[in-house]
PDB file of C-alpha atoms in Angstrom:
ATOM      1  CA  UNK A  19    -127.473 123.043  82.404  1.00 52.00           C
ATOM      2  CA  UNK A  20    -129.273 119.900  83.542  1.00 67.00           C
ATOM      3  CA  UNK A  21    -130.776 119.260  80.120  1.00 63.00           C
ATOM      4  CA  UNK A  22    -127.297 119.911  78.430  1.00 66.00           C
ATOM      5  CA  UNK A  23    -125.307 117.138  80.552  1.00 75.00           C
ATOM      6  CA  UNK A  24    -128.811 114.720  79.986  1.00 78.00           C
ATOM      7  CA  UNK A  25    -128.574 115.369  76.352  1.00 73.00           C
ATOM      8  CA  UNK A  26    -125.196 114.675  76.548  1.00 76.00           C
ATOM      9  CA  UNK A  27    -125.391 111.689  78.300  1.00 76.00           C
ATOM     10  CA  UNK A  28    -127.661 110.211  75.361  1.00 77.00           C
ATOM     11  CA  UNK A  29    -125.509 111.293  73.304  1.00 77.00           C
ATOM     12  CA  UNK A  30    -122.959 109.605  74.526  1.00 78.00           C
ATOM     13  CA  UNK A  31    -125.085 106.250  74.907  1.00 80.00           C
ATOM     14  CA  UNK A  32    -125.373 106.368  71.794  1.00 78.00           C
ATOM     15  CA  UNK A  33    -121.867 106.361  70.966  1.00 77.00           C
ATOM     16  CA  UNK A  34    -121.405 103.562  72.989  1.00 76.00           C
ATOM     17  CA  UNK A  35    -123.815 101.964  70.968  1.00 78.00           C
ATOM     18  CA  UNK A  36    -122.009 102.161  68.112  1.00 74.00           C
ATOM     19  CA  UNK A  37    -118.932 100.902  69.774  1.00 70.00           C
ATOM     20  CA  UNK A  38    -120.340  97.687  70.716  1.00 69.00           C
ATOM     21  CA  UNK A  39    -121.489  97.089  67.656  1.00 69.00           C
ATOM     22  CA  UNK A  40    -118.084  97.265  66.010  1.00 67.00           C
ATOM     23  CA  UNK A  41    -116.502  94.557  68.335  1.00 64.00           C
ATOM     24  CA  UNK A  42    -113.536  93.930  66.088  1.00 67.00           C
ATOM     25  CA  UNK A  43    -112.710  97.777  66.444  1.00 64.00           C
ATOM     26  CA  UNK A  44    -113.237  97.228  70.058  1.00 64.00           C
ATOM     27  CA  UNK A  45    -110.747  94.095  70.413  1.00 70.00           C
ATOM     28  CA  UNK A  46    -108.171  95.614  68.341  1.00 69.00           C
ATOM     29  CA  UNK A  47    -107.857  98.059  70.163  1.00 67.00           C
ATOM     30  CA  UNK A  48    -107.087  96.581  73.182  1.00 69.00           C
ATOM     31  CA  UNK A  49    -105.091  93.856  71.414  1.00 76.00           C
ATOM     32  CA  UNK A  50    -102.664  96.885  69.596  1.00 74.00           C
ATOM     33  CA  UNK A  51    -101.133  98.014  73.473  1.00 71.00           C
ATOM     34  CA  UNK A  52    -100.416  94.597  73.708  1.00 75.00           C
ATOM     35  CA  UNK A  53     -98.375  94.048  70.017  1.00 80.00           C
ATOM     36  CA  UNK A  54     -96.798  97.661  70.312  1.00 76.00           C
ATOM     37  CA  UNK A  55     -94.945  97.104  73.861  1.00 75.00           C
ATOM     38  CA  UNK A  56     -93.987  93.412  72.591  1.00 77.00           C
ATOM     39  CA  UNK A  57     -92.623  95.286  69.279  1.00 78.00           C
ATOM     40  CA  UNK A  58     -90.503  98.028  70.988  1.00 75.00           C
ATOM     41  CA  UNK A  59     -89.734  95.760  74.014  1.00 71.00           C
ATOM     42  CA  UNK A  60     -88.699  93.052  72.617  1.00 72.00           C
ATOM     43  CA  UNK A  61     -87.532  93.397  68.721  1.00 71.00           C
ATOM     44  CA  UNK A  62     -85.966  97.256  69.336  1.00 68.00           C
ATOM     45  CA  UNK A  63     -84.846  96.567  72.921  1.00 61.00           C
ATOM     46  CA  UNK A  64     -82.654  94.004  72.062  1.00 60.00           C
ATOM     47  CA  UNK A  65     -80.635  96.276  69.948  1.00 57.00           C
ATOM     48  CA  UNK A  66     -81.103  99.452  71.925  1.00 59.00           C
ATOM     49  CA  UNK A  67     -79.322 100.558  74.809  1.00 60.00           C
ATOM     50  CA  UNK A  68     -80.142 103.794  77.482  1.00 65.00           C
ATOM     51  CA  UNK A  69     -77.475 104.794  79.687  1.00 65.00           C
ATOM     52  CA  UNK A  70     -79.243 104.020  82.966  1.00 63.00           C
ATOM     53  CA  UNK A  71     -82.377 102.355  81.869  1.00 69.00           C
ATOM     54  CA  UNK A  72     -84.521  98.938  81.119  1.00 77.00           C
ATOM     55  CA  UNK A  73     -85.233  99.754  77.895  1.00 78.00           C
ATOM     56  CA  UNK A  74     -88.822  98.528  78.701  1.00 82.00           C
ATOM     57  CA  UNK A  75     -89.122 101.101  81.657  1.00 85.00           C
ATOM     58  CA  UNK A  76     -87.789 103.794  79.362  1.00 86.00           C
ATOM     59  CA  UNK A  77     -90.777 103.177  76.739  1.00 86.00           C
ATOM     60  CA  UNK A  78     -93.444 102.654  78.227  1.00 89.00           C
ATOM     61  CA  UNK A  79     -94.302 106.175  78.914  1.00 91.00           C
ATOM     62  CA  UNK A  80     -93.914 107.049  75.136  1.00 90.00           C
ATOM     63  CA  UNK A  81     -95.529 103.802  74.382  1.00 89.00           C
ATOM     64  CA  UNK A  82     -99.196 104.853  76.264  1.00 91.00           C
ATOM     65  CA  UNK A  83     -98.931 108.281  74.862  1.00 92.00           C
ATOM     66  CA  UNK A  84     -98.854 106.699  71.233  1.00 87.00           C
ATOM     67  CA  UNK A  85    -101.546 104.692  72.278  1.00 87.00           C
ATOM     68  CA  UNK A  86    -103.932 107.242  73.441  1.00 88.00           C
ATOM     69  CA  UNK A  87    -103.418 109.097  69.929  1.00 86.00           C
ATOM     70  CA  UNK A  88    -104.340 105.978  67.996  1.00 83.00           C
ATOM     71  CA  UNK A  89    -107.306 105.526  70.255  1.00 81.00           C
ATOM     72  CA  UNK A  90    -108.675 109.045  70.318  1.00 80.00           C
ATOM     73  CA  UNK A  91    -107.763 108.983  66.084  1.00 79.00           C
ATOM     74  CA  UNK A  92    -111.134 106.903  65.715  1.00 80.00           C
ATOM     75  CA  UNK A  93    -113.261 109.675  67.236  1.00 84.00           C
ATOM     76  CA  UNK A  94    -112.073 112.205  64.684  1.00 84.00           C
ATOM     77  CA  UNK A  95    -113.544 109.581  62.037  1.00 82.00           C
ATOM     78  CA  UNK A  96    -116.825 109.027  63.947  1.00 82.00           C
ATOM     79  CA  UNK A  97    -117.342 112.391  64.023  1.00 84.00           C
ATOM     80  CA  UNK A  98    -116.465 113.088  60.389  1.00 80.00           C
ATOM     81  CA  UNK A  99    -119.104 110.567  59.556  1.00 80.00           C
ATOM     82  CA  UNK A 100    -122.290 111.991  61.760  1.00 76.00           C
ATOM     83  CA  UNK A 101    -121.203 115.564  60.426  1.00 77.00           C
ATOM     84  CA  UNK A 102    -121.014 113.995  56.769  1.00 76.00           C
ATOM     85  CA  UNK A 103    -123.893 111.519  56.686  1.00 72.00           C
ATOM     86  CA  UNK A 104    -126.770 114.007  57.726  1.00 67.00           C
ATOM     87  CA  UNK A 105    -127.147 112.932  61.174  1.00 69.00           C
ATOM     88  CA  UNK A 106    -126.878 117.073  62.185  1.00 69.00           C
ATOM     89  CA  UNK A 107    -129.780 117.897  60.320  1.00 66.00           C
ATOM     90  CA  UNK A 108    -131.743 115.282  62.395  1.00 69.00           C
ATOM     91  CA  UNK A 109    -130.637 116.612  65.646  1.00 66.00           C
ATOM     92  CA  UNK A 110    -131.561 119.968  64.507  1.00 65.00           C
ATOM     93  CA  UNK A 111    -135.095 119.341  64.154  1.00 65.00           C
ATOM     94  CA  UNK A 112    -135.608 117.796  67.694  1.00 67.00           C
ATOM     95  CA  UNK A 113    -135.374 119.818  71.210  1.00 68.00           C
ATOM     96  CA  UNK A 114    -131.414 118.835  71.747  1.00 70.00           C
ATOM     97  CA  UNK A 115    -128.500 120.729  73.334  1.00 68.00           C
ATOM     98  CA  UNK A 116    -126.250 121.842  70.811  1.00 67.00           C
ATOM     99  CA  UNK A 117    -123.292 120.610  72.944  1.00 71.00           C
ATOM    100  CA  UNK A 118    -124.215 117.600  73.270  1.00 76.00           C
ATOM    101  CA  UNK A 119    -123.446 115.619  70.151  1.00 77.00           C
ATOM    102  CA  UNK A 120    -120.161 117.141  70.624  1.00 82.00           C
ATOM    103  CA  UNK A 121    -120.026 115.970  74.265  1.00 83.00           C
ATOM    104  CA  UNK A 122    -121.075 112.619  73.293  1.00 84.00           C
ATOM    105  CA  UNK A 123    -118.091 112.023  71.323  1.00 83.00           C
ATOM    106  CA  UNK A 124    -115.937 113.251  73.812  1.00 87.00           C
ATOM    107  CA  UNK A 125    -117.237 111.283  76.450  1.00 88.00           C
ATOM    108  CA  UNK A 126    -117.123 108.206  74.551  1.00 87.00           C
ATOM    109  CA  UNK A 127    -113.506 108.918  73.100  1.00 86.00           C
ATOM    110  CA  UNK A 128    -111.994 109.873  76.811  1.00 90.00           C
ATOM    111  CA  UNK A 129    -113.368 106.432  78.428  1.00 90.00           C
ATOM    112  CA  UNK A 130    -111.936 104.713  75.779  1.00 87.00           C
ATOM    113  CA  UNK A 131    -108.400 106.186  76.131  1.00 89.00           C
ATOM    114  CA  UNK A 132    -108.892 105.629  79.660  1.00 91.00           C
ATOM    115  CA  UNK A 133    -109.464 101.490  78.909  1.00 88.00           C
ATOM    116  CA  UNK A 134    -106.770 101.319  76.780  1.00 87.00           C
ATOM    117  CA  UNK A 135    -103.985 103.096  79.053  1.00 90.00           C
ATOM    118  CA  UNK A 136    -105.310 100.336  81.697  1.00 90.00           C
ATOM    119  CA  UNK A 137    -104.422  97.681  79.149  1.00 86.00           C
ATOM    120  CA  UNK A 138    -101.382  99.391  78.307  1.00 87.00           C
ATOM    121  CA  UNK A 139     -99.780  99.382  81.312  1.00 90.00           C
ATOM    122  CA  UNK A 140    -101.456  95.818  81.765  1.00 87.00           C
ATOM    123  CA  UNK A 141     -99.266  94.859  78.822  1.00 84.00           C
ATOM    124  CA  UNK A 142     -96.083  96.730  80.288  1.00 87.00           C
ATOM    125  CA  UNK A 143     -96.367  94.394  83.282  1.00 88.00           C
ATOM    126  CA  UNK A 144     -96.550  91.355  81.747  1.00 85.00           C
ATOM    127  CA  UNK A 145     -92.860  91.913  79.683  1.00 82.00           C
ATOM    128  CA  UNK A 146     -91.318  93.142  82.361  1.00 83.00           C
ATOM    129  CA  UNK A 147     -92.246  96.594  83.163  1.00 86.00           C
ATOM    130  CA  UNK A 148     -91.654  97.629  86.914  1.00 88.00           C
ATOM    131  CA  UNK A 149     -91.755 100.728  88.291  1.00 91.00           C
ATOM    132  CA  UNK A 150     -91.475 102.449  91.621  1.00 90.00           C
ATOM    133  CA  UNK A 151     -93.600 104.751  92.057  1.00 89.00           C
ATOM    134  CA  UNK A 152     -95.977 105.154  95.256  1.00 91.00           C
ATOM    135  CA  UNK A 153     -99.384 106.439  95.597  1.00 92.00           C
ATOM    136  CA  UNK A 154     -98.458 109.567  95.496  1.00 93.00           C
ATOM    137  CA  UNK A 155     -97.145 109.099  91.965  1.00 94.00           C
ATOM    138  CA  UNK A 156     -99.781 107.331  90.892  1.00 95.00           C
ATOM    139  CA  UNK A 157    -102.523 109.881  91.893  1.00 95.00           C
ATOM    140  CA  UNK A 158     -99.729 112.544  89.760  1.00 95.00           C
ATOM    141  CA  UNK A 159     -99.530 110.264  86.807  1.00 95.00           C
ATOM    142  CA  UNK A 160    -103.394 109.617  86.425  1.00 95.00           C
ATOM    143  CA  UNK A 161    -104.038 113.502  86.592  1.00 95.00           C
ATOM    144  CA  UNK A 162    -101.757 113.742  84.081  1.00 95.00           C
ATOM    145  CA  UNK A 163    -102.753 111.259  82.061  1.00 96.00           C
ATOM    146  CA  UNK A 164    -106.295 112.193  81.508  1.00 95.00           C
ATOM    147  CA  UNK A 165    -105.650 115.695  81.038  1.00 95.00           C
ATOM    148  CA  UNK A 166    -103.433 114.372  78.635  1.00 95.00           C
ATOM    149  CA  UNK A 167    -106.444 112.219  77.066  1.00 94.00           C
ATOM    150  CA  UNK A 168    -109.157 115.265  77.316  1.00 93.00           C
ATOM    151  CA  UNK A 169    -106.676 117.057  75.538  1.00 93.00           C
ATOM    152  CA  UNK A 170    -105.720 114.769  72.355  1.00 92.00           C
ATOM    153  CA  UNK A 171    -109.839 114.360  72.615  1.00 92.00           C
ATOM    154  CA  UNK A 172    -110.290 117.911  71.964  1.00 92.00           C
ATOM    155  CA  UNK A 173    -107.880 117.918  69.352  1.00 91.00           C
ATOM    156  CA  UNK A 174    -109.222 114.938  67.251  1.00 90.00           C
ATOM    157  CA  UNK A 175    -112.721 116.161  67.291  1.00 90.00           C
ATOM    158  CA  UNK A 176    -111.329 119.520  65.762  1.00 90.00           C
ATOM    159  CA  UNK A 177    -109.649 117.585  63.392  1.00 88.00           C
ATOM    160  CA  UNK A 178    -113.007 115.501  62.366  1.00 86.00           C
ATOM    161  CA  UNK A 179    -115.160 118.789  62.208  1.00 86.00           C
ATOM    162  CA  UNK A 180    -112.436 120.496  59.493  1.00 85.00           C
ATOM    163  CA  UNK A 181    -111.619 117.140  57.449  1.00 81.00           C
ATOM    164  CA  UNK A 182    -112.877 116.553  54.009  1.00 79.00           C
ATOM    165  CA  UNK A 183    -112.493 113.208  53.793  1.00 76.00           C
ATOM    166  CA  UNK A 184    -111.257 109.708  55.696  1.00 73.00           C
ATOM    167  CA  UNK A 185    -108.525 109.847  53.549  1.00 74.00           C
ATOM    168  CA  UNK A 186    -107.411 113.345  55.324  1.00 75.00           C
ATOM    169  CA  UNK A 187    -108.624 112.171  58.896  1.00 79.00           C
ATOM    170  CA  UNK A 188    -105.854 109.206  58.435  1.00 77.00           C
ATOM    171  CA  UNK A 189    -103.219 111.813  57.570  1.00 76.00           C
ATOM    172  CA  UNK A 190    -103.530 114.120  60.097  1.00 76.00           C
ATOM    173  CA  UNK A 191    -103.863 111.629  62.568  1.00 75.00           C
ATOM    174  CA  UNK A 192    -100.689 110.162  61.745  1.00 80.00           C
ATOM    175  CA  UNK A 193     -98.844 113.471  62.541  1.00 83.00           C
ATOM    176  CA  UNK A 194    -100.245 112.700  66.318  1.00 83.00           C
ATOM    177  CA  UNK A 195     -98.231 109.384  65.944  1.00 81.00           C
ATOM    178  CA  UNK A 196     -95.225 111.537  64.425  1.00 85.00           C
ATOM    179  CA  UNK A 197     -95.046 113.429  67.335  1.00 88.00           C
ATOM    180  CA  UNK A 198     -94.353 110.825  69.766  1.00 88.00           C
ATOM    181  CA  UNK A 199     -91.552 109.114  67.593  1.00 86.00           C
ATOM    182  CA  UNK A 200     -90.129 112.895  67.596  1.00 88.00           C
ATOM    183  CA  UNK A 201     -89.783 113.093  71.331  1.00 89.00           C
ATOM    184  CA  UNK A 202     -88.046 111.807  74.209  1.00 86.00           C
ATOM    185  CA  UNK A 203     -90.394 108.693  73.978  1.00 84.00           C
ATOM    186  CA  UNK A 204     -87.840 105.783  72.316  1.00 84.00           C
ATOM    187  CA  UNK A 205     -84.306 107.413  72.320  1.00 81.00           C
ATOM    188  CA  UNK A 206     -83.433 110.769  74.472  1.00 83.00           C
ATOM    189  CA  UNK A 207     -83.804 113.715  72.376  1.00 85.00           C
ATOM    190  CA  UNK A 208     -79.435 114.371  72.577  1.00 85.00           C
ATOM    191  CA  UNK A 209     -79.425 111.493  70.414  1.00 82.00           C
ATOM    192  CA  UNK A 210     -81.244 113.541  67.757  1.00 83.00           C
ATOM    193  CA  UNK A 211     -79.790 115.737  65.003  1.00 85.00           C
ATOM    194  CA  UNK A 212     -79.762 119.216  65.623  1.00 85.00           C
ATOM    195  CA  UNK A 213     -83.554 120.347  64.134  1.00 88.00           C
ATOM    196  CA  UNK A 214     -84.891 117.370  65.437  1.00 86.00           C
ATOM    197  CA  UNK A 215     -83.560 117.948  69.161  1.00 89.00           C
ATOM    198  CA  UNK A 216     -84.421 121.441  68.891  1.00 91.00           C
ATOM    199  CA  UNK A 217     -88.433 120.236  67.984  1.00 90.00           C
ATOM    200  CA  UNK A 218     -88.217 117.206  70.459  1.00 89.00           C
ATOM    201  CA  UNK A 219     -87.427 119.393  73.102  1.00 88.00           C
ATOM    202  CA  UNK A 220     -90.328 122.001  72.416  1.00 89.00           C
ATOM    203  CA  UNK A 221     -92.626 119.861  71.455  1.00 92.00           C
ATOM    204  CA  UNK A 222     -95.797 118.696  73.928  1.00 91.00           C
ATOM    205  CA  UNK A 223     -95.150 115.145  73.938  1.00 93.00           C
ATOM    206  CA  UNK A 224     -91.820 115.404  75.307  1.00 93.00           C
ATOM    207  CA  UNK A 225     -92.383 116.915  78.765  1.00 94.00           C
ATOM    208  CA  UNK A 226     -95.642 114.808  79.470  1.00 95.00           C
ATOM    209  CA  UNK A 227     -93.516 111.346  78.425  1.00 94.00           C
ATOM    210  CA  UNK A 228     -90.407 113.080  80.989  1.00 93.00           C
ATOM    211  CA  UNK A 229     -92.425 113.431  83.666  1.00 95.00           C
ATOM    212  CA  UNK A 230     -94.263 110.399  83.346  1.00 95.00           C
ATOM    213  CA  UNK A 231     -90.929 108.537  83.621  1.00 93.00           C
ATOM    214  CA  UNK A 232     -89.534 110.243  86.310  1.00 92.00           C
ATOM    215  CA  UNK A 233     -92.731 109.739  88.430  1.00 94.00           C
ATOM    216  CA  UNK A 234     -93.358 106.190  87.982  1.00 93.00           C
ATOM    217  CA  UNK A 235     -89.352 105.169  88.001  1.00 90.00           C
ATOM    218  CA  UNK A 236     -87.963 107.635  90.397  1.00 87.00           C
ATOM    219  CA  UNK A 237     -85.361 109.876  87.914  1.00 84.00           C
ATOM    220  CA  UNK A 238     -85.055 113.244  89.155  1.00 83.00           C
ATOM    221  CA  UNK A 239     -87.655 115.866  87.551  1.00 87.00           C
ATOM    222  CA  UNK A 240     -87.300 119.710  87.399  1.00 87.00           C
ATOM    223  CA  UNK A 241     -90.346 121.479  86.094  1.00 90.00           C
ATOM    224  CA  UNK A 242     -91.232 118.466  83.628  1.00 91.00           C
ATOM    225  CA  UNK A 243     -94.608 117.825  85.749  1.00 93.00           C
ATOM    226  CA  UNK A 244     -95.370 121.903  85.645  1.00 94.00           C
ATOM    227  CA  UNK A 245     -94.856 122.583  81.701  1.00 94.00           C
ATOM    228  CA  UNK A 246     -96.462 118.739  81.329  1.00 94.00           C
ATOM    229  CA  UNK A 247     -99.563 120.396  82.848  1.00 95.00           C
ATOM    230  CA  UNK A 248     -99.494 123.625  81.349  1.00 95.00           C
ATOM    231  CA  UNK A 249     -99.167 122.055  78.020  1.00 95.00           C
ATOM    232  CA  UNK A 250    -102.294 119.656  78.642  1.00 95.00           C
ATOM    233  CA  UNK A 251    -104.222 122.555  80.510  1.00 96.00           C
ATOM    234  CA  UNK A 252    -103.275 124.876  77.414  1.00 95.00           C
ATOM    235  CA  UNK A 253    -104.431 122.139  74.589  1.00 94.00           C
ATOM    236  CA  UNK A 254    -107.468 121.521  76.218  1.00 94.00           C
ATOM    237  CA  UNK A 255    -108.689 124.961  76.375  1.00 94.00           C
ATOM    238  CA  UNK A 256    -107.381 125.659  72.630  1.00 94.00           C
ATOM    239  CA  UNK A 257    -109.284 122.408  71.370  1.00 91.00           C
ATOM    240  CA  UNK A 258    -112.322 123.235  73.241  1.00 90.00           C
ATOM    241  CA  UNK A 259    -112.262 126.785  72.076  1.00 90.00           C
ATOM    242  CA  UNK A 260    -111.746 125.891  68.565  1.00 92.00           C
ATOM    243  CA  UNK A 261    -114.101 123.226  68.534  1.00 89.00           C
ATOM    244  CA  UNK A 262    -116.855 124.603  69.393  1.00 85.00           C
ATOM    245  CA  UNK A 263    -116.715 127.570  67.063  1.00 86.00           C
ATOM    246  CA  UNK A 264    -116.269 125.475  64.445  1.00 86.00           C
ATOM    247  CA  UNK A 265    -118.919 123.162  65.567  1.00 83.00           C
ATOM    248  CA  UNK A 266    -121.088 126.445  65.315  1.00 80.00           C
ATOM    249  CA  UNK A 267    -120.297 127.720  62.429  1.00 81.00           C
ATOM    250  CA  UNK A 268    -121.426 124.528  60.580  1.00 75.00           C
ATOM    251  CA  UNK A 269    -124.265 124.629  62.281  1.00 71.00           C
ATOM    252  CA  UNK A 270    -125.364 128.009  61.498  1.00 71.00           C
ATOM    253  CA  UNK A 271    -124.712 127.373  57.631  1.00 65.00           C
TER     254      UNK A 271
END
């Protein structure tokens, strides 16, 4: 066990290695939190109107999920290119936990969701965000939140072991994106047409951005927290499931 969570650790150094050497990657995305709550907060909010709401207070929750996809998209890529680029044959002929290149990425890709939620709210505050939640809340919504992020980790990685191509990474990663704007995120999901409402409702997304909301501004909640968790617990087990057999497999052939 101790030499798995050391090889790991490597691992993941060495993803951060390759981070910092990218530091236009690294500044974008930071700077994107910023330009997406100035888009929807500004340019939409002036035309939209929720019963009840700021219109900033009512996006923001949608606005860090969508943020967290885009930033755990660009480990599905970075592990595309180790599996494609013959890095896994190297690793293979050295004494190295099989988990741990896997690990690595994950590591790597949850501490960066983690940095750019921080500037995400960072950027909520500074046009006008305000919520009221206490520390109670808080400790509730940063549970929730990195489930949420091991989750969408676990997802993406599956996504970069099974892809093809970049070309396919970018398309599948978009659907992440999809699912946000087809949930309660920018407009409640009444306001839908009928299919729509009916997937907006069922849909993961829509129960993590509800209870997010109604923890950090104080709306009354049901069992939004409870299925919020269930979905995260239930994605994370899936991804890591399915990730590692299929991380397996292609090692085996």
């Amino acid at each position: 066990m101790s030499k798995a969570i050391s090889d790991s650790y490597i691992m993941f150094k060495r993803c951060l290695i390759k981070t910092s050497r990218s530091p236009e990657a690294v500044t974008m995305a930071i700077v994107v939190p910023f330009i997406m709550m100035v888009l929807f907060g500004y340019v939409f909010g002036g035309i939209a109107s929720i019963e009840g709401f700021n219109y900033i207070n009512f996006i923001v929750p949608g606005i860090i999920l969508q943020c967290i996809c885009n930033s755990s998209a660009a480990t599905s890529l970075s592990v595309h290119n180790d599996m494609s680029k013959g890095i896994i044959d190297r690793f293979r002929s050295i004494q190295i936990a099989k988990s741990a290149f896997i690990s690595g990425h994950v590591w790597m890709s949850v501490i960066r969701s983690i940095v750019i939620t921080i500037a995400t709210f960072g950027a909520a505050f500074m046009i006008g965000f305000r919520p009221t939640a206490g520390f109670a809340e808080w400790l509730v919504i940063s549970g929730i939140l990195i489930l949420f992020i091991i989750a969408m980790t676990w997802l993406v990685v599956i996504i970069g072991l099974v892809s093809k191509d970049a070309e396919a990474i970018s398309g599948i990663n978009f659907l992440l994106v999809v699912f946000v704007f087809l949930s309660s995120a920018f407009a409640p999901p009444e306001t839908l047409p009928t299919v729509l409402r009916v997937f907006a409702k069922h849909q993961p997304m829509t129960p993590v951005i509800d209870a997010l909301r109604g923890l950090l501004l104080g709306t009354p909640l049901e069992n939004e927290i409870e299925i919020a968790l269930i979905w995260c617990i239930g994605l994370i087990v899936f991804g890591f499931v399915l990730a590692v057999h299929i991380y397996k497999s292609k090692l085996t052939k």
